Amino acid sequence: MVSRTIPVDPFDLVIFGGTGDLARRKILPSLYRRYLAGQIPEDSQIIGAARSELDEAGFRDLVRASVEEFLPASKRDATTLAAFLTHIRYVAVDAKGEAGWVELGEMMREGVIHAHYFSVAPSLFGDLAQRLCEFNIANADSRIVVEKPFGKDLKTARSLNEVLARHFPEQQIYRIDHYLGKETVQNLMAIRFANILFEPLWKTEYIDHVQITVAETVGVDGRGAYYDTSGAMRDMVQNHMMQLLCLIAMEPPYHFDPDAVRDEKLKVIRALEKVRPEDIVRGQYASQGGKPGYIEDSENPNSRTESYIAMKVGIANWRWKGTPFYLRTGKRLRARTSEIAITFRRPPHSIFDDPDGSRENVLVIRLQPNEGINLKVMIKEPGPGGMRLVQVPLDMSFAQALGEEGTDIPDAYERLIMDVIRGNQTLFMRGDEVEAAWAWADPVIEGWEARGERPHVYQPGTSGPDDALMLMHRDGRRWREIKE
Ligand code: NAD
């Protein structure tokens, strides 16, 4: 069984770049999953639009192959796949020319929701937006979905925003950050704002520090040339990790409403302190056992791009001044794991004659693998040996707590695409939010470029460069172990 679903209204969804890697790996399999779950009405069309000269049968073959390659056999079946394919159409279009646009216009139906997913290079966003309007394909309710990267700095992000704004108001633009579609990330808001338990403690008086870790075991394999123009700061910190930080740090919005939530996130980004050079450690993975290192993968012997970054970030507001947020992310690390750990302060005084009597509570929110929540609390060690204390986890894996539904969590893209159709922008980044995040990230990047810093080399399969350990040790704190 897949998770509970409420069908959306009928729609025509155009996937520009429908033959590309992202469409094949994520968008098309996600749409099939939503169809299987009964969420996509039969009166809907999914239209692939790309440069390839394919006919409809050719594109349906591509969709079938994508679903079969990227979904395990247990998550698909031949009958529903055949039915799903009847909703698939294709038109060859040229974003930069005239070809295909009239045909696309003729395929779009009146009286249904229109969504246009720009799964193409950002350099084509302007052309697509312009042609959708020129050929009268877009209407006042059409939704435009754009992928990351949304710029590589403030200047490029601003110009992308301007290009889109020339044709569409902000209410029609959906900027994807797929982290926001993850179940646990949304649970961050539920944990904070649907329970009274944590909120009174959610401030610097009670929280010692926060750690956010996104660790990967893979390298940049095959994407080296692209990654070398980006790096961990641009690829992970400015967008995904910033979003996580915002959800932890923001004030309660007055309502779970797109602008109310995004207003509060924006305030957090604007309150971020300038990061000091000594609070940043960057790294590149070394070669190991015949496996190439970052330098070989990037095919740039002089590359100074980081495949790892750790940093200490402060938030200058009443709630958080004095509580550092430590962020780290990297490739070729010990394990694939993403988590947020909130470490509370120790009780002011221990009444127990036990050195463990004043250990801190830690709330861990696991994003992957095994999404769930774990609260470390102190209890009495069982047995008659006196009042000895021991730290134990109150562990809730969603899979255990929710049974079958907890193990069948929809992919982030499934949720986000359905939100587009529903017209709900809460989990999408607003233009000013993206620009504020770049305004914070730009000086950090410019700083290490001006100082000519080279990343530290770290061994694959470890937790990153040793200097990153020092970032915490000198504050009398420790990183949590990176493990699955
Ligand atoms: P890709 O190179 O695999 O596919 C590009 C698609 O764009 C193809 O379908 C191609 O036909 C189409 N295209 C190119 N030029 C065109 C033109 N002039 N007119 C019409 N169509 C044209 O790219 P991708 O990896 O699928 O990435 C698409 C977008 O998604 C990019 O912005 C990328 O940064 C972003 N993205 C990709 C991934 C991923 O995992 N692949 C992840 C996150 C974000």
CSV table of N, CA, C and O in Angstrom, one decimal, residues 28-97:
chain,number,residue,atom,x,y,z
A,28,LEU,N,9.6,11.2,-14.0
A,28,LEU,CA,8.6,10.2,-14.6
A,28,LEU,C,8.3,9.0,-13.6
A,28,LEU,O,7.1,8.7,-13.4
A,29,PRO,N,9.3,8.4,-13.0
A,29,PRO,CA,9.0,7.4,-12.0
A,29,PRO,C,8.1,7.9,-10.8
A,29,PRO,O,7.2,7.2,-10.4
A,30,SER,N,8.3,9.2,-10.4
A,30,SER,CA,7.5,9.7,-9.3
A,30,SER,C,6.0,9.9,-9.8
A,30,SER,O,5.1,9.6,-9.1
A,31,LEU,N,5.9,10.3,-11.0
A,31,LEU,CA,4.5,10.5,-11.6
A,31,LEU,C,3.8,9.1,-11.6
A,31,LEU,O,2.6,9.0,-11.3
A,32,TYR,N,4.6,8.1,-12.1
A,32,TYR,CA,3.9,6.8,-12.1
A,32,TYR,C,3.5,6.3,-10.7
A,32,TYR,O,2.4,5.8,-10.5
A,33,ARG,N,4.3,6.6,-9.7
A,33,ARG,CA,4.0,6.2,-8.4
A,33,ARG,C,2.7,6.9,-7.9
A,33,ARG,O,1.9,6.3,-7.2
A,34,ARG,N,2.6,8.2,-8.2
A,34,ARG,CA,1.4,8.9,-7.8
A,34,ARG,C,0.1,8.3,-8.6
A,34,ARG,O,-1.0,8.3,-8.1
A,35,TYR,N,0.4,7.9,-9.8
A,35,TYR,CA,-0.7,7.3,-10.6
A,35,TYR,C,-1.2,6.0,-9.9
A,35,TYR,O,-2.3,5.7,-9.7
A,36,LEU,N,-0.1,5.2,-9.6
A,36,LEU,CA,-0.4,3.9,-8.9
A,36,LEU,C,-1.2,4.2,-7.6
A,36,LEU,O,-2.0,3.4,-7.2
A,37,ALA,N,-0.9,5.3,-6.9
A,37,ALA,CA,-1.5,5.6,-5.6
A,37,ALA,C,-2.9,6.1,-5.9
A,37,ALA,O,-3.6,6.4,-4.9
A,38,GLY,N,-3.3,6.3,-7.1
A,38,GLY,CA,-4.7,6.8,-7.4
A,38,GLY,C,-4.8,8.3,-7.2
A,38,GLY,O,-5.9,8.8,-7.1
A,39,GLN,N,-3.7,9.0,-7.3
A,39,GLN,CA,-3.8,10.5,-7.1
A,39,GLN,C,-3.9,11.2,-8.4
A,39,GLN,O,-4.3,12.4,-8.4
A,40,ILE,N,-3.5,10.6,-9.5
A,40,ILE,CA,-3.6,11.3,-10.8
A,40,ILE,C,-4.9,10.9,-11.5
A,40,ILE,O,-5.1,9.8,-11.8
A,41,PRO,N,-5.8,11.9,-11.7
A,41,PRO,CA,-7.1,11.6,-12.4
A,41,PRO,C,-6.8,11.1,-13.8
A,41,PRO,O,-5.9,11.5,-14.4
A,42,GLU,N,-7.7,10.2,-14.2
A,42,GLU,CA,-7.6,9.7,-15.6
A,42,GLU,C,-7.6,10.8,-16.6
A,42,GLU,O,-7.0,10.6,-17.7
A,43,ASP,N,-8.3,11.8,-16.3
A,43,ASP,CA,-8.4,12.9,-17.3
A,43,ASP,C,-7.2,13.9,-17.2
A,43,ASP,O,-7.3,15.1,-17.0
A,44,SER,N,-6.0,13.3,-17.2
A,44,SER,CA,-4.8,14.1,-17.1
A,44,SER,C,-3.8,13.8,-18.2
A,44,SER,O,-3.8,12.6,-18.7
A,45,GLN,N,-2.9,14.7,-18.6
A,45,GLN,CA,-1.9,14.4,-19.6
A,45,GLN,C,-0.6,14.8,-19.1
A,45,GLN,O,-0.4,15.8,-18.4
A,46,ILE,N,0.4,14.0,-19.4
A,46,ILE,CA,1.8,14.3,-19.1
A,46,ILE,C,2.5,14.3,-20.4
A,46,ILE,O,2.6,13.4,-21.2
A,47,ILE,N,3.0,15.5,-20.7
A,47,ILE,CA,3.5,15.8,-22.1
A,47,ILE,C,5.1,16.0,-22.0
A,47,ILE,O,5.5,16.9,-21.4
A,48,GLY,N,5.8,15.1,-22.6
A,48,GLY,CA,7.3,15.2,-22.7
A,48,GLY,C,7.5,16.3,-23.8
A,48,GLY,O,6.9,16.2,-24.9
A,49,ALA,N,8.5,17.2,-23.5
A,49,ALA,CA,8.8,18.2,-24.6
A,49,ALA,C,10.3,18.3,-24.5
A,49,ALA,O,10.9,18.8,-23.5
A,50,ALA,N,11.0,17.9,-25.6
A,50,ALA,CA,12.5,18.0,-25.6
A,50,ALA,C,12.9,18.2,-27.0
A,50,ALA,O,12.1,18.2,-27.9
A,51,ARG,N,14.3,18.3,-27.1
A,51,ARG,CA,14.8,18.5,-28.4
A,51,ARG,C,14.8,17.2,-29.3
A,51,ARG,O,14.7,17.3,-30.5
A,52,SER,N,14.8,16.0,-28.7
A,52,SER,CA,14.9,14.8,-29.5
A,52,SER,C,13.7,14.6,-30.4
A,52,SER,O,12.6,14.8,-30.0
A,53,GLU,N,14.0,14.2,-31.6
A,53,GLU,CA,12.9,13.9,-32.6
A,53,GLU,C,12.3,12.6,-32.3
A,53,GLU,O,12.6,11.6,-33.0
A,54,LEU,N,11.5,12.5,-31.3
A,54,LEU,CA,10.8,11.2,-31.0
A,54,LEU,C,9.4,11.3,-31.4
A,54,LEU,O,8.8,12.4,-31.4
A,55,ASP,N,8.8,10.1,-31.6
A,55,ASP,CA,7.3,10.1,-31.8
A,55,ASP,C,6.7,9.7,-30.4
A,55,ASP,O,7.5,9.4,-29.5
A,56,GLU,N,5.4,9.7,-30.3
A,56,GLU,CA,4.8,9.4,-29.0
A,56,GLU,C,5.1,8.0,-28.5
A,56,GLU,O,5.4,7.8,-27.3
A,57,ALA,N,5.2,7.1,-29.5
A,57,ALA,CA,5.5,5.7,-29.1
A,57,ALA,C,6.9,5.6,-28.5
A,57,ALA,O,7.2,4.9,-27.6
A,58,GLY,N,7.8,6.4,-29.2
A,58,GLY,CA,9.2,6.4,-28.8
A,58,GLY,C,9.3,6.9,-27.3
A,58,GLY,O,10.1,6.4,-26.5
A,59,PHE,N,8.6,8.0,-27.1
A,59,PHE,CA,8.7,8.6,-25.7
A,59,PHE,C,8.0,7.7,-24.7
A,59,PHE,O,8.5,7.5,-23.6
A,60,ARG,N,7.0,7.0,-25.1
A,60,ARG,CA,6.3,6.1,-24.1
A,60,ARG,C,7.3,4.9,-23.8
A,60,ARG,O,7.4,4.5,-22.6
A,61,ASP,N,8.1,4.5,-24.8
A,61,ASP,CA,9.1,3.4,-24.5
A,61,ASP,C,10.1,4.0,-23.5
A,61,ASP,O,10.5,3.2,-22.6
A,62,LEU,N,10.5,5.2,-23.7
A,62,LEU,CA,11.5,5.8,-22.7
A,62,LEU,C,10.9,5.9,-21.3
A,62,LEU,O,11.5,5.6,-20.3
A,63,VAL,N,9.6,6.3,-21.2
A,63,VAL,CA,8.9,6.4,-19.9
A,63,VAL,C,8.9,5.0,-19.3
A,63,VAL,O,9.2,4.8,-18.1
A,64,ARG,N,8.5,4.0,-20.1
A,64,ARG,CA,8.4,2.6,-19.5
A,64,ARG,C,9.8,2.2,-19.0
A,64,ARG,O,9.9,1.7,-17.9
A,65,ALA,N,10.8,2.4,-19.8
A,65,ALA,CA,12.2,2.0,-19.5
A,65,ALA,C,12.6,2.7,-18.2
A,65,ALA,O,13.3,2.1,-17.3
A,66,SER,N,12.3,4.0,-18.0
A,66,SER,CA,12.6,4.8,-16.8
A,66,SER,C,12.0,4.2,-15.6
A,66,SER,O,12.6,4.0,-14.6
A,67,VAL,N,10.7,3.9,-15.7
A,67,VAL,CA,10.0,3.3,-14.5
A,67,VAL,C,10.6,2.0,-14.2
A,67,VAL,O,10.8,1.7,-13.0
A,68,GLU,N,10.9,1.2,-15.2
A,68,GLU,CA,11.4,-0.2,-14.9
A,68,GLU,C,12.8,-0.1,-14.3
A,68,GLU,O,13.2,-0.9,-13.5
A,69,GLU,N,13.6,0.9,-14.8
A,69,GLU,CA,15.0,1.0,-14.3
A,69,GLU,C,15.0,1.6,-12.9
A,69,GLU,O,15.8,1.2,-12.1
A,70,PHE,N,14.2,2.6,-12.7
A,70,PHE,CA,14.4,3.4,-11.4
A,70,PHE,C,13.4,3.0,-10.3
A,70,PHE,O,13.5,3.6,-9.2
A,71,LEU,N,12.5,2.1,-10.5
A,71,LEU,CA,11.6,1.7,-9.5
A,71,LEU,C,11.8,0.2,-9.3
A,71,LEU,O,11.7,-0.6,-10.3
A,72,PRO,N,11.9,-0.3,-8.1
A,72,PRO,CA,12.0,-1.8,-7.9
A,72,PRO,C,10.7,-2.5,-8.3
A,72,PRO,O,9.6,-1.9,-8.3
A,73,ALA,N,10.8,-3.8,-8.7
A,73,ALA,CA,9.7,-4.5,-9.2
A,73,ALA,C,8.5,-4.4,-8.2
A,73,ALA,O,7.3,-4.4,-8.6
A,74,SER,N,8.8,-4.4,-6.9
A,74,SER,CA,7.8,-4.4,-5.8
A,74,SER,C,6.9,-3.1,-5.9
A,74,SER,O,5.9,-3.0,-5.3
A,75,LYS,N,7.4,-2.0,-6.5
A,75,LYS,CA,6.7,-0.7,-6.6
A,75,LYS,C,6.1,-0.4,-7.9
A,75,LYS,O,5.8,0.7,-8.2
A,76,ARG,N,5.9,-1.5,-8.7
A,76,ARG,CA,5.3,-1.2,-10.0
A,76,ARG,C,4.6,-2.5,-10.5
A,76,ARG,O,4.9,-3.6,-10.0
A,77,ASP,N,3.6,-2.4,-11.4
A,77,ASP,CA,3.1,-3.6,-12.0
A,77,ASP,C,2.7,-3.3,-13.4
A,77,ASP,O,2.4,-2.1,-13.8
A,78,ALA,N,2.7,-4.3,-14.2
A,78,ALA,CA,2.6,-4.2,-15.7
A,78,ALA,C,1.2,-3.5,-16.1
A,78,ALA,O,1.2,-2.6,-17.0
A,79,THR,N,0.1,-3.9,-15.4
A,79,THR,CA,-1.2,-3.3,-15.8
A,79,THR,C,-1.3,-1.8,-15.6
A,79,THR,O,-1.7,-1.1,-16.4
A,80,THR,N,-0.8,-1.4,-14.4
A,80,THR,CA,-1.0,0.1,-14.1
A,80,THR,C,0.1,0.8,-15.0
A,80,THR,O,-0.2,2.0,-15.4
A,81,LEU,N,1.2,0.2,-15.2
A,81,LEU,CA,2.2,0.9,-16.1
A,81,LEU,C,1.6,1.1,-17.5
A,81,LEU,O,1.7,2.2,-18.0
A,82,ALA,N,1.0,0.1,-18.0
A,82,ALA,CA,0.4,0.2,-19.4
A,82,ALA,C,-0.7,1.3,-19.3
A,82,ALA,O,-0.8,2.1,-20.3
A,83,ALA,N,-1.5,1.4,-18.3
A,83,ALA,CA,-2.6,2.4,-18.2
A,83,ALA,C,-1.9,3.8,-18.0
A,83,ALA,O,-2.4,4.7,-18.7
A,84,PHE,N,-0.9,3.9,-17.3
A,84,PHE,CA,-0.2,5.1,-17.1
A,84,PHE,C,0.3,5.7,-18.4
A,84,PHE,O,0.2,6.9,-18.7
A,85,LEU,N,0.9,4.8,-19.2
A,85,LEU,CA,1.5,5.2,-20.5
A,85,LEU,C,0.4,5.8,-21.5
A,85,LEU,O,0.8,6.6,-22.3
A,86,THR,N,-0.9,5.5,-21.3
A,86,THR,CA,-1.9,6.1,-22.1
A,86,THR,C,-2.0,7.6,-21.9
A,86,THR,O,-2.6,8.3,-22.7
A,87,HIS,N,-1.5,8.0,-20.7
A,87,HIS,CA,-1.6,9.5,-20.4
A,87,HIS,C,-0.4,10.3,-20.9
A,87,HIS,O,-0.3,11.5,-20.8
A,88,ILE,N,0.6,9.5,-21.5
A,88,ILE,CA,1.8,10.2,-21.9
A,88,ILE,C,1.8,10.6,-23.4
A,88,ILE,O,1.4,9.9,-24.2
A,89,ARG,N,2.2,11.9,-23.6
A,89,ARG,CA,2.3,12.4,-24.9
A,89,ARG,C,3.7,13.0,-25.2
A,89,ARG,O,4.4,13.2,-24.2
A,90,TYR,N,4.0,13.3,-26.4
A,90,TYR,CA,5.3,13.9,-26.6
A,90,TYR,C,5.3,14.9,-27.8
A,90,TYR,O,4.5,14.7,-28.7
A,91,VAL,N,6.1,16.0,-27.6
A,91,VAL,CA,6.2,16.9,-28.7
A,91,VAL,C,7.7,17.3,-28.7
A,91,VAL,O,8.3,17.6,-27.7
A,92,ALA,N,8.3,17.3,-29.9
A,92,ALA,CA,9.7,17.8,-30.0
A,92,ALA,C,9.6,19.4,-30.1
A,92,ALA,O,8.9,19.9,-31.0
A,93,VAL,N,10.3,20.0,-29.2
A,93,VAL,CA,10.3,21.5,-29.2
A,93,VAL,C,11.7,22.0,-29.1
A,93,VAL,O,12.6,21.3,-28.5
A,94,ASP,N,11.9,23.2,-29.7
A,94,ASP,CA,13.2,23.8,-29.5
A,94,ASP,C,13.0,25.1,-28.7
A,94,ASP,O,12.3,26.0,-29.1
A,95,ALA,N,13.6,25.1,-27.5
A,95,ALA,CA,13.5,26.2,-26.6
A,95,ALA,C,13.9,27.5,-27.3
A,95,ALA,O,13.4,28.6,-27.0
A,96,LYS,N,14.9,27.4,-28.1
A,96,LYS,CA,15.5,28.6,-28.8
A,96,LYS,C,14.9,28.9,-30.1
A,96,LYS,O,15.4,29.8,-30.8
A,97,GLY,N,14.0,28.1,-30.6
A,97,GLY,CA,13.5,28.3,-31.9
A,97,GLY,C,12.0,28.2,-32.0
A,97,GLY,O,11.3,28.3,-30.9
